[in-house]
Short mmCIF file of C-alpha atoms in Angstrom, two decimals:
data_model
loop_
_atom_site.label_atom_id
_atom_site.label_comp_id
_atom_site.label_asym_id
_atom_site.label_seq_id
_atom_site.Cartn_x
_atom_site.Cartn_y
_atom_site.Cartn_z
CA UNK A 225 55.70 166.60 221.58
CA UNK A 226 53.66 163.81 220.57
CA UNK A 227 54.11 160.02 221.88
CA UNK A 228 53.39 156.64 220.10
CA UNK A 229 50.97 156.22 222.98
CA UNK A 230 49.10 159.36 221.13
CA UNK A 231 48.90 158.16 217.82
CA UNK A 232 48.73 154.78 217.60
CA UNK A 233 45.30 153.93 219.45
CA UNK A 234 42.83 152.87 216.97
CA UNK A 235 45.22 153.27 213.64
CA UNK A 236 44.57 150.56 211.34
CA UNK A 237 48.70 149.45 212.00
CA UNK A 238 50.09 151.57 214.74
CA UNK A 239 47.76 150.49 216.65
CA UNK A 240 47.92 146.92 216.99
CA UNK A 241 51.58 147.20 217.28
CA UNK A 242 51.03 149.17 220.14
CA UNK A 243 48.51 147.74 222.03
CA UNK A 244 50.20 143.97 221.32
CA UNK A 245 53.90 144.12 220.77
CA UNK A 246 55.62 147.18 221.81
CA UNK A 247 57.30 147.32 224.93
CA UNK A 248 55.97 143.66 226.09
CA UNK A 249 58.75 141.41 226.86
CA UNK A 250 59.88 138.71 224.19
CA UNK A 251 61.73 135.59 224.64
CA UNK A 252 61.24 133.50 221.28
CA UNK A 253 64.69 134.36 219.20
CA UNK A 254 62.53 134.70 215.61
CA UNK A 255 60.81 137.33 217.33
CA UNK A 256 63.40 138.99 218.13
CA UNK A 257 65.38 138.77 215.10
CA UNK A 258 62.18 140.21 213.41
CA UNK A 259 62.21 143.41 215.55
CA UNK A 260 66.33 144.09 215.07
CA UNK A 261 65.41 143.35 211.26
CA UNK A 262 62.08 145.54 211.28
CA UNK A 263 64.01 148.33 213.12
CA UNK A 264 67.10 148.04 210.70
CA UNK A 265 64.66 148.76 207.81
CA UNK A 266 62.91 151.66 209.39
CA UNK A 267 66.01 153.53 209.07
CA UNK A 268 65.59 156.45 207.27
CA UNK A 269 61.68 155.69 206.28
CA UNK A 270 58.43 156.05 208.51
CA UNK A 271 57.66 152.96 211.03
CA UNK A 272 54.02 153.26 209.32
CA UNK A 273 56.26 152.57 205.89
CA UNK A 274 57.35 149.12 208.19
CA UNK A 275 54.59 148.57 209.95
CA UNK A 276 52.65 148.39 206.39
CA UNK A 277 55.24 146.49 205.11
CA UNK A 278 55.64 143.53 208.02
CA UNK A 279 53.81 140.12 206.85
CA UNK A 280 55.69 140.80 203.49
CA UNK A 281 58.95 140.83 205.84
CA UNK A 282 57.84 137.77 207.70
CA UNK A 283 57.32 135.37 204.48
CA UNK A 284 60.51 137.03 202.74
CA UNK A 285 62.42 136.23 205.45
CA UNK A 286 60.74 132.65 205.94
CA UNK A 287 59.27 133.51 208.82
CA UNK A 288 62.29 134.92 210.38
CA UNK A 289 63.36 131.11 210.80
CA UNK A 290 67.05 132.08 212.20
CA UNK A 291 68.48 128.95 210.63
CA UNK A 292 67.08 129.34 207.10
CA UNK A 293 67.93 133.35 207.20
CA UNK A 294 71.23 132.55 208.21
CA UNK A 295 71.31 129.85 205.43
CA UNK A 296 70.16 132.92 202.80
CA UNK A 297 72.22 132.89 199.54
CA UNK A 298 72.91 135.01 196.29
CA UNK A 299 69.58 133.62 195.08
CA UNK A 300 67.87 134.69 198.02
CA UNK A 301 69.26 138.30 198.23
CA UNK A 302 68.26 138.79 194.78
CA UNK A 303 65.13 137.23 195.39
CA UNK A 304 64.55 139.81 198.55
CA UNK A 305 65.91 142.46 196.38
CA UNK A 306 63.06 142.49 193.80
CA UNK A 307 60.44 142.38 196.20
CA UNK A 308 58.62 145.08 195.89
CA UNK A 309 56.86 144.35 198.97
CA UNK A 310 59.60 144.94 201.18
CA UNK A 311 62.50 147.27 201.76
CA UNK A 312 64.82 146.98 199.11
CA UNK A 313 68.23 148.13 200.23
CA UNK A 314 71.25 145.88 200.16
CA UNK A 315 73.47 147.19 203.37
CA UNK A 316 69.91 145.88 204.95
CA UNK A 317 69.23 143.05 203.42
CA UNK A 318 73.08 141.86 204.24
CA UNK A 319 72.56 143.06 207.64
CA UNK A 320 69.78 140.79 208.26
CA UNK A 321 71.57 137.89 206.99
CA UNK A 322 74.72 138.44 208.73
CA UNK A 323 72.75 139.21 211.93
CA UNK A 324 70.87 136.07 211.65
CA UNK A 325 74.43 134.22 211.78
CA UNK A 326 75.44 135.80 214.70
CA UNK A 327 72.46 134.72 216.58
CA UNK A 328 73.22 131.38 215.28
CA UNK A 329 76.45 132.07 217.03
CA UNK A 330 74.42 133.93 220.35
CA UNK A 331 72.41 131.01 220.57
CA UNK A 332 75.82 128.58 220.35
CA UNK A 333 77.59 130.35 223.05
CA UNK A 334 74.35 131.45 225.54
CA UNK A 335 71.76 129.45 224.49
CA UNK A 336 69.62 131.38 222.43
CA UNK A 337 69.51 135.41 221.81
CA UNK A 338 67.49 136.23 224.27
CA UNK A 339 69.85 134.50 226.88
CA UNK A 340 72.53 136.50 225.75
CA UNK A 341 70.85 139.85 226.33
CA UNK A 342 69.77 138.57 229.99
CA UNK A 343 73.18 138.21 229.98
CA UNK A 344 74.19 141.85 229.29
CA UNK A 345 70.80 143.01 230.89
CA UNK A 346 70.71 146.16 232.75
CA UNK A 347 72.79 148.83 231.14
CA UNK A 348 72.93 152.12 230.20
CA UNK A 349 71.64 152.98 226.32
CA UNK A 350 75.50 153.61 225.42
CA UNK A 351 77.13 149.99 226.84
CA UNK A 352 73.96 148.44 224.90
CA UNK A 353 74.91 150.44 221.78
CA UNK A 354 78.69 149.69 222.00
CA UNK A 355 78.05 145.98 222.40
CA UNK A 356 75.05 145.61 219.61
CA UNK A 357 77.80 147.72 217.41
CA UNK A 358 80.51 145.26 218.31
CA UNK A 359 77.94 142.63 217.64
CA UNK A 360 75.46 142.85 215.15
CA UNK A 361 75.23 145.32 211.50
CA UNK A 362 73.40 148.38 211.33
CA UNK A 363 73.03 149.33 214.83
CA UNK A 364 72.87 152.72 215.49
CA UNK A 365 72.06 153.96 218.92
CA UNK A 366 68.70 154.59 217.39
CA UNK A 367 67.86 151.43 216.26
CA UNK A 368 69.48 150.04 219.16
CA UNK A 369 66.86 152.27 221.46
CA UNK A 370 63.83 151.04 219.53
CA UNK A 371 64.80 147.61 219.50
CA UNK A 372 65.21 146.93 223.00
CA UNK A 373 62.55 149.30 223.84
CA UNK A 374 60.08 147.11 221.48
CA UNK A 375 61.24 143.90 223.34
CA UNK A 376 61.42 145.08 227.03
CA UNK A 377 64.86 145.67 227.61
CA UNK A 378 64.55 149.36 227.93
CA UNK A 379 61.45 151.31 228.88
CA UNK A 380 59.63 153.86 227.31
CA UNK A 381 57.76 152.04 225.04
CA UNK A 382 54.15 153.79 226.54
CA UNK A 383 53.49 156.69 229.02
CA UNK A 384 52.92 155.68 232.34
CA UNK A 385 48.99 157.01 232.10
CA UNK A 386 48.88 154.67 228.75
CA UNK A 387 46.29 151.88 229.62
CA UNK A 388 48.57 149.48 227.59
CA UNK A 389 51.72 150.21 230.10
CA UNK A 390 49.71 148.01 233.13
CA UNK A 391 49.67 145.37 230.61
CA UNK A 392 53.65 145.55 229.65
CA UNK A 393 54.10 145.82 234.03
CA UNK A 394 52.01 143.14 234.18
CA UNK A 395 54.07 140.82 231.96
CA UNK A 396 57.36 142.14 233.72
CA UNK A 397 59.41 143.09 231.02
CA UNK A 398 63.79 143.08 232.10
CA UNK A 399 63.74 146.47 232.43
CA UNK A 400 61.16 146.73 235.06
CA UNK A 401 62.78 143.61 237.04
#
């Protein structure tokens, strides 16, 4: 079986991702509402199909600016929905939206989004995926996995022989606390 840790070293877009993002712990709130909206799209398509497709994703979605997602109307769905340079699909183009008001909401009630998953942080893959289900659209226990993998919360992200997994120690991500 391969790993990420295989593949991605020295590919053109796996590979930055890899050495920079995944698995190191995040605390700004656009970041993370980037990865839960990056992992919603790579549902059913490649991550190299995302991966490719990320700046477009960051200056459709304004930078994922929670406030002005949240703020996204009819002109701005149809906007994101006939740009060819992202993902094109409605259920995740309303999840996005709808996700970015509930961290408006997170951020209300816990201070920001990362606050509330301290909050809920540790538990097992199946609490996680019953509360982002209760919580957030389009959260499969998949995309549930990768996102809190990508941001810390769960490891796995690298092997433990992977020169990049002293790096994600180093910076303590929850999971290692």
């Amino acid at each position: 079986m391969s790993h990420y840790c295989d593949l991605a070293p020295g590919h053109p877009f796996h590979g930055p991702y890899h050495d920079h993002d995944y698995g190191f712990p995040v605390v700004n709130d656009a970041t993370l509402l980037e990865r839960l909206v990056l992992e919603i799209n790579q549902a059913g398509l490649s991550w190299l199909t995302v991966l490719k497709k990320r700046e477009a994703f960051f200056e459709a979605f304004r930078g994922f600016d929670i406030d002005r997602v949240a703020a996204f109307d009819d002109e701005d769905r149809a906007r994101l929905l006939s740009d060819a340079r992202i993902i094109r699909n409605r259920l995740k183009v309303e999840a996005a939206i709808h996700n970015a008001r509930v961290v408006q909401r997170l951020r209300r009630e816990h201070g920001s989004f990362q606050a509330w998953l301290e909050a809920h942080h540790p538990r097992p893959h199946g609490d996680w995926v019953r509360l982002f289900k209760r919580t957030f659209r389009f959260t499969g226990p998949e995309i549930v996995n990768e996102f809190l993998m990508s941001t810390g919360y769960l490891p796995g992200a690298h092997r433990d022989d992977c020169p990049v997994q002293a790096r994600v120690l180093a910076a303590a991500p929850p999971w290692a606390r």
